[in-house]
Amino acid sequence: MKPVSLRETIINSVHSHGLSGRPLSLAVSGGPDSMAMAHVLITNNSDLNSEIEILHFNHHIRGREAKSDSDFVNSFFKALDVPTFVSEGNVPALSKKNKMSLEAAARAARYEFFATHICESKRNSVLTLGHNFDDQAETILMHAIRGSGLNGLQGMTGFSTQTIQGLDLKIFRPMLSVNRESVLKYCEDYDIPWKADSTNFSTEYTRNSIRLELIPFLKKYNPEISKSLVKLGNLAKRDHDYIQSKIEDIWPSIATTSNG
């Protein structure tokens, strides 16, 4: 059987989640994952009939390099006549003020921008992210290290709703079954430019350390460790969903209500 291509994976995911015709807000950092995702969705939009826009956030962590990434994303997609919105925030200051890790502060600031923009635009848009198969494996391993239960061990889901600053944000990840190698090959095949984030090579960050050090170490014991981790996540999701369904079945018979 011929392997499903990156393009087919993304398009099929849009249809299977009932999102064809829905407005999509693509979070684009300028890296290969988000650039490949955006290329597929934009060049195949005649099949999807979606209003597409690009969202980019400058965290002010990498100085001129980050500004260069913002300018790249802004100019690249505006040249394609795709609505593009760029925002920025002082993440190092936010991290220090709230005593958060730089990673956590960056995520909080970025998602607040996404949620606020989508809410204010009143388009009922779906935030679309370029997380891939390897990202999923890293997430599951990171959650396991932190002692997560079934909910955390599921990793990321293809479609979910999260509440950010009181705003409900619909999140879609169409590339969770696509590995990093396939993404890079797609970019090469279609001459898609992308920007490298220098912080991705710093082991000061937990996720980077897991990707650059821990997973390569674990491959000595299991060359298919990423597949095993994702399988663990799928099993955790199956068990979590089963338990939740049983709770929902019996809850009405054991719950009591009080007028007080």
C-alpha positions as a printed Julia matrix, in Angstrom:
260×3 Matrix{Float64}:
   0.0    0.0    0.0
   1.36   3.44  -0.97
   2.07   5.66   2.07
  -0.29   8.59   2.52
   1.48  11.83   1.58
   1.77  14.89   3.79
  -0.68  16.7    1.54
  -3.24  13.89   1.69
  -2.83  13.61   5.46
  -3.61  17.28   6.02
  -6.5   17.45   3.55
  -8.03  14.22   4.88
  -7.72  15.55   8.43
  -9.57  18.74   7.52
 -12.43  16.72   6.03
 -12.54  14.07   8.78
 -12.89  16.77  11.46
 -15.66  18.47   9.5
 -13.63  21.64   8.98
 -13.94  22.14   5.22
 -15.57  25.5    4.7
 -14.58  26.7    8.18
 -12.28  29.72   8.6
  -8.77  28.59   9.55
  -6.21  30.7   11.41
  -2.8   29.19  10.7
  -0.15  29.73  13.39
   3.07  30.16  11.41
   6.45  30.58  13.08
   8.37  30.44   9.82
   9.78  26.98  10.61
   9.4   24.0    8.25
   6.35  22.46   9.96
   4.11  25.52   9.84
   5.37  26.57   6.4
   4.62  23.12   4.94
   1.19  23.08   6.6
   0.37  26.55   5.27
   1.55  25.6    1.77
  -0.73  22.56   1.67
  -3.8   24.41   2.95
  -3.33  27.49   0.76
  -2.53  25.64  -2.48
  -5.4   23.19  -1.98
  -7.99  25.65  -0.73
 -10.15  25.11  -3.81
 -10.92  21.69  -2.28
 -11.48  23.11   1.21
 -13.26  26.41   0.59
 -11.86  27.92   3.79
 -11.07  31.51   4.68
  -7.39  31.31   5.59
  -5.33  33.79   7.56
  -1.81  33.69   9.0
  -0.96  34.47  12.63
   2.62  35.04  13.8
   3.95  36.02  17.23
   7.37  37.5   17.99
   8.39  36.5   21.54
  11.36  38.92  21.68
  13.61  36.08  22.84
  15.99  36.02  19.88
  16.39  39.72  19.07
  17.19  40.43  15.42
  16.7   36.79  14.45
  13.1   36.87  15.71
  12.45  40.17  13.9
  13.84  38.6   10.73
  11.43  35.67  11.13
   8.48  38.04  11.59
   9.42  40.04   8.5
   9.86  36.82   6.52
   6.42  35.44   7.44
   4.72  38.8    6.91
   6.21  39.43   3.47
   5.95  35.82   2.24
   2.22  35.44   2.85
   1.23  38.98   1.95
   2.89  38.35  -1.42
   0.39  35.48  -1.78
  -2.48  37.82  -0.82
  -3.15  35.83   2.34
  -4.26  38.01   5.29
  -1.36  38.05   7.75
  -1.34  39.32  11.33
   1.86  39.74  13.31
   2.0   40.54  17.02
   4.76  40.66  19.61
   5.37  40.51  23.35
   8.25  40.8   25.78
   8.33  37.18  26.89
  11.56  37.44  28.95
   9.95  40.22  31.02
   6.72  38.21  31.36
   8.72  35.17  32.48
  10.53  37.16  35.15
   7.42  38.99  36.36
   5.29  35.85  36.75
   8.16  33.55  37.8
   7.48  31.24  34.86
   9.89  29.33  32.68
  10.67  31.03  29.38
   8.89  28.17  27.57
   5.72  28.56  29.65
   5.7   32.34  29.31
   6.19  32.11  25.54
   3.3   29.69  25.19
   1.02  31.82  27.39
   1.75  35.02  25.46
   1.42  33.34  22.08
  -1.87  31.63  22.84
  -3.32  34.78  24.39
  -2.64  36.57  21.1
  -4.21  33.74  19.11
  -7.34  33.61  21.28
  -7.8   37.38  21.45
  -7.35  37.85  17.71
  -9.74  35.05  16.79
 -12.35  36.27  19.28
 -12.14  39.9   18.14
 -12.32  38.95  14.46
 -15.69  37.24  15.12
 -14.98  34.68  12.39
 -15.41  31.59  14.59
 -12.04  30.54  13.2
 -10.14  27.38  14.11
  -6.53  27.8   15.24
  -4.47  25.42  13.11
  -1.07  24.26  14.37
   1.79  22.4   12.7
   2.78  19.95  15.46
   4.08  16.72  13.95
   4.53  13.06  14.93
   7.91  13.67  16.56
   6.5   16.61  18.54
   3.8   14.25  19.8
   6.34  11.67  20.96
   8.33  14.38  22.76
   5.18  15.69  24.46
   4.15  12.26  25.71
   7.64  11.55  27.06
   7.77  14.96  28.75
   4.4   14.34  30.41
   5.51  10.88  31.54
   8.64  12.35  33.13
   6.45  14.82  35.01
   4.24  12.02  36.32
   1.11  12.75  34.3
  -1.92  10.48  34.44
  -3.94   9.16  31.5
  -5.02  12.64  30.45
  -1.45  13.9   30.06
  -0.15  10.69  28.52
  -2.57  11.12  25.62
  -0.37  13.89  24.32
  -1.88  16.37  21.89
  -5.23  15.77  20.22
  -6.16  16.37  16.61
  -9.01  18.67  17.6
  -9.76  20.24  20.95
 -11.17  23.29  22.69
  -9.09  25.17  25.25
 -10.07  28.12  27.4
  -7.46  30.89  27.15
  -8.0   34.03  29.25
 -11.69  33.16  29.44
 -11.95  32.66  25.68
 -12.82  29.3   24.12
 -10.25  28.49  21.45
 -10.79  25.67  18.95
  -7.45  24.04  18.11
  -6.74  21.78  15.12
  -3.54  19.79  14.57
  -3.65  18.08  11.15
  -0.02  16.84  11.09
   0.26  14.64  14.19
   0.8   11.53  12.06
   3.5   13.14   9.87
   7.12  12.78  10.97
   9.72  15.54  10.86
  11.64  13.89   8.02
   8.55  13.95   5.79
   8.0   17.63   6.53
  11.55  18.54   5.51
  11.25  16.41   2.37
   8.02  18.21   1.43
   9.67  21.61   1.86
  12.56  20.47  -0.31
  10.32  19.02  -3.02
   8.23  22.19  -3.3
  11.04  24.71  -2.73
   9.33  26.1    0.35
  11.58  28.52   2.23
  11.7   28.34   6.01
  13.6   29.84   8.92
  15.62  27.95  11.54
  15.05  28.92  15.18
  18.45  28.95  16.91
  16.84  28.27  20.3
  15.73  24.86  19.0
  19.33  23.75  19.44
  19.68  24.92  23.04
  19.36  22.19  25.66
  18.49  24.81  28.28
  14.86  24.22  27.33
  13.19  21.02  28.55
  11.61  20.03  25.23
  14.84  20.63  23.35
  16.79  18.54  25.83
  14.3   15.7   25.38
  14.53  15.94  21.58
  18.3   16.42  21.3
  19.55  14.25  24.15
  17.0   11.94  25.75
  15.24  10.5   22.7
  18.54   9.78  20.86
  19.74   8.04  24.04
  16.55   5.94  24.26
  16.93   4.93  20.62
  19.91   2.83  21.72
  17.39   0.61  23.51
  14.52   1.0   21.05
  15.22   2.46  17.59
  11.46   2.98  17.19
  11.04   4.82  20.5
   8.98   7.63  18.96
   6.48   5.13  17.54
   6.31   3.37  20.91
   5.65   6.65  22.72
   2.86   7.61  20.34
   1.38   4.11  20.72
   1.46   4.64  24.5
  -0.41   7.9   23.97
  -3.06   6.19  21.85
  -3.55   3.5   24.5
  -3.84   6.15  27.2
  -6.49   7.96  25.14
  -8.44   4.74  24.65
  -8.42   4.0   28.38
  -9.2    7.61  29.32
 -12.15   7.75  26.93
 -13.49   4.41  28.21
 -13.34   5.54  31.83
 -15.03   8.85  30.96
 -17.83   7.07  29.11
 -18.48   4.79  32.1
 -18.53   7.77  34.46
 -21.07   9.5   32.24
 -23.2    6.34  32.19
 -23.39   5.9   35.96
 -23.17   9.51  37.12
 -26.93  10.28  36.86
 -27.72   7.29  39.11
 -25.33   8.28  41.91
 -25.28  12.08  41.79
 -27.48  14.12  44.08
 -28.45  17.76  43.82
 -29.13  20.28  46.51
 -31.41  23.27  46.36
 -29.16  25.0   48.87
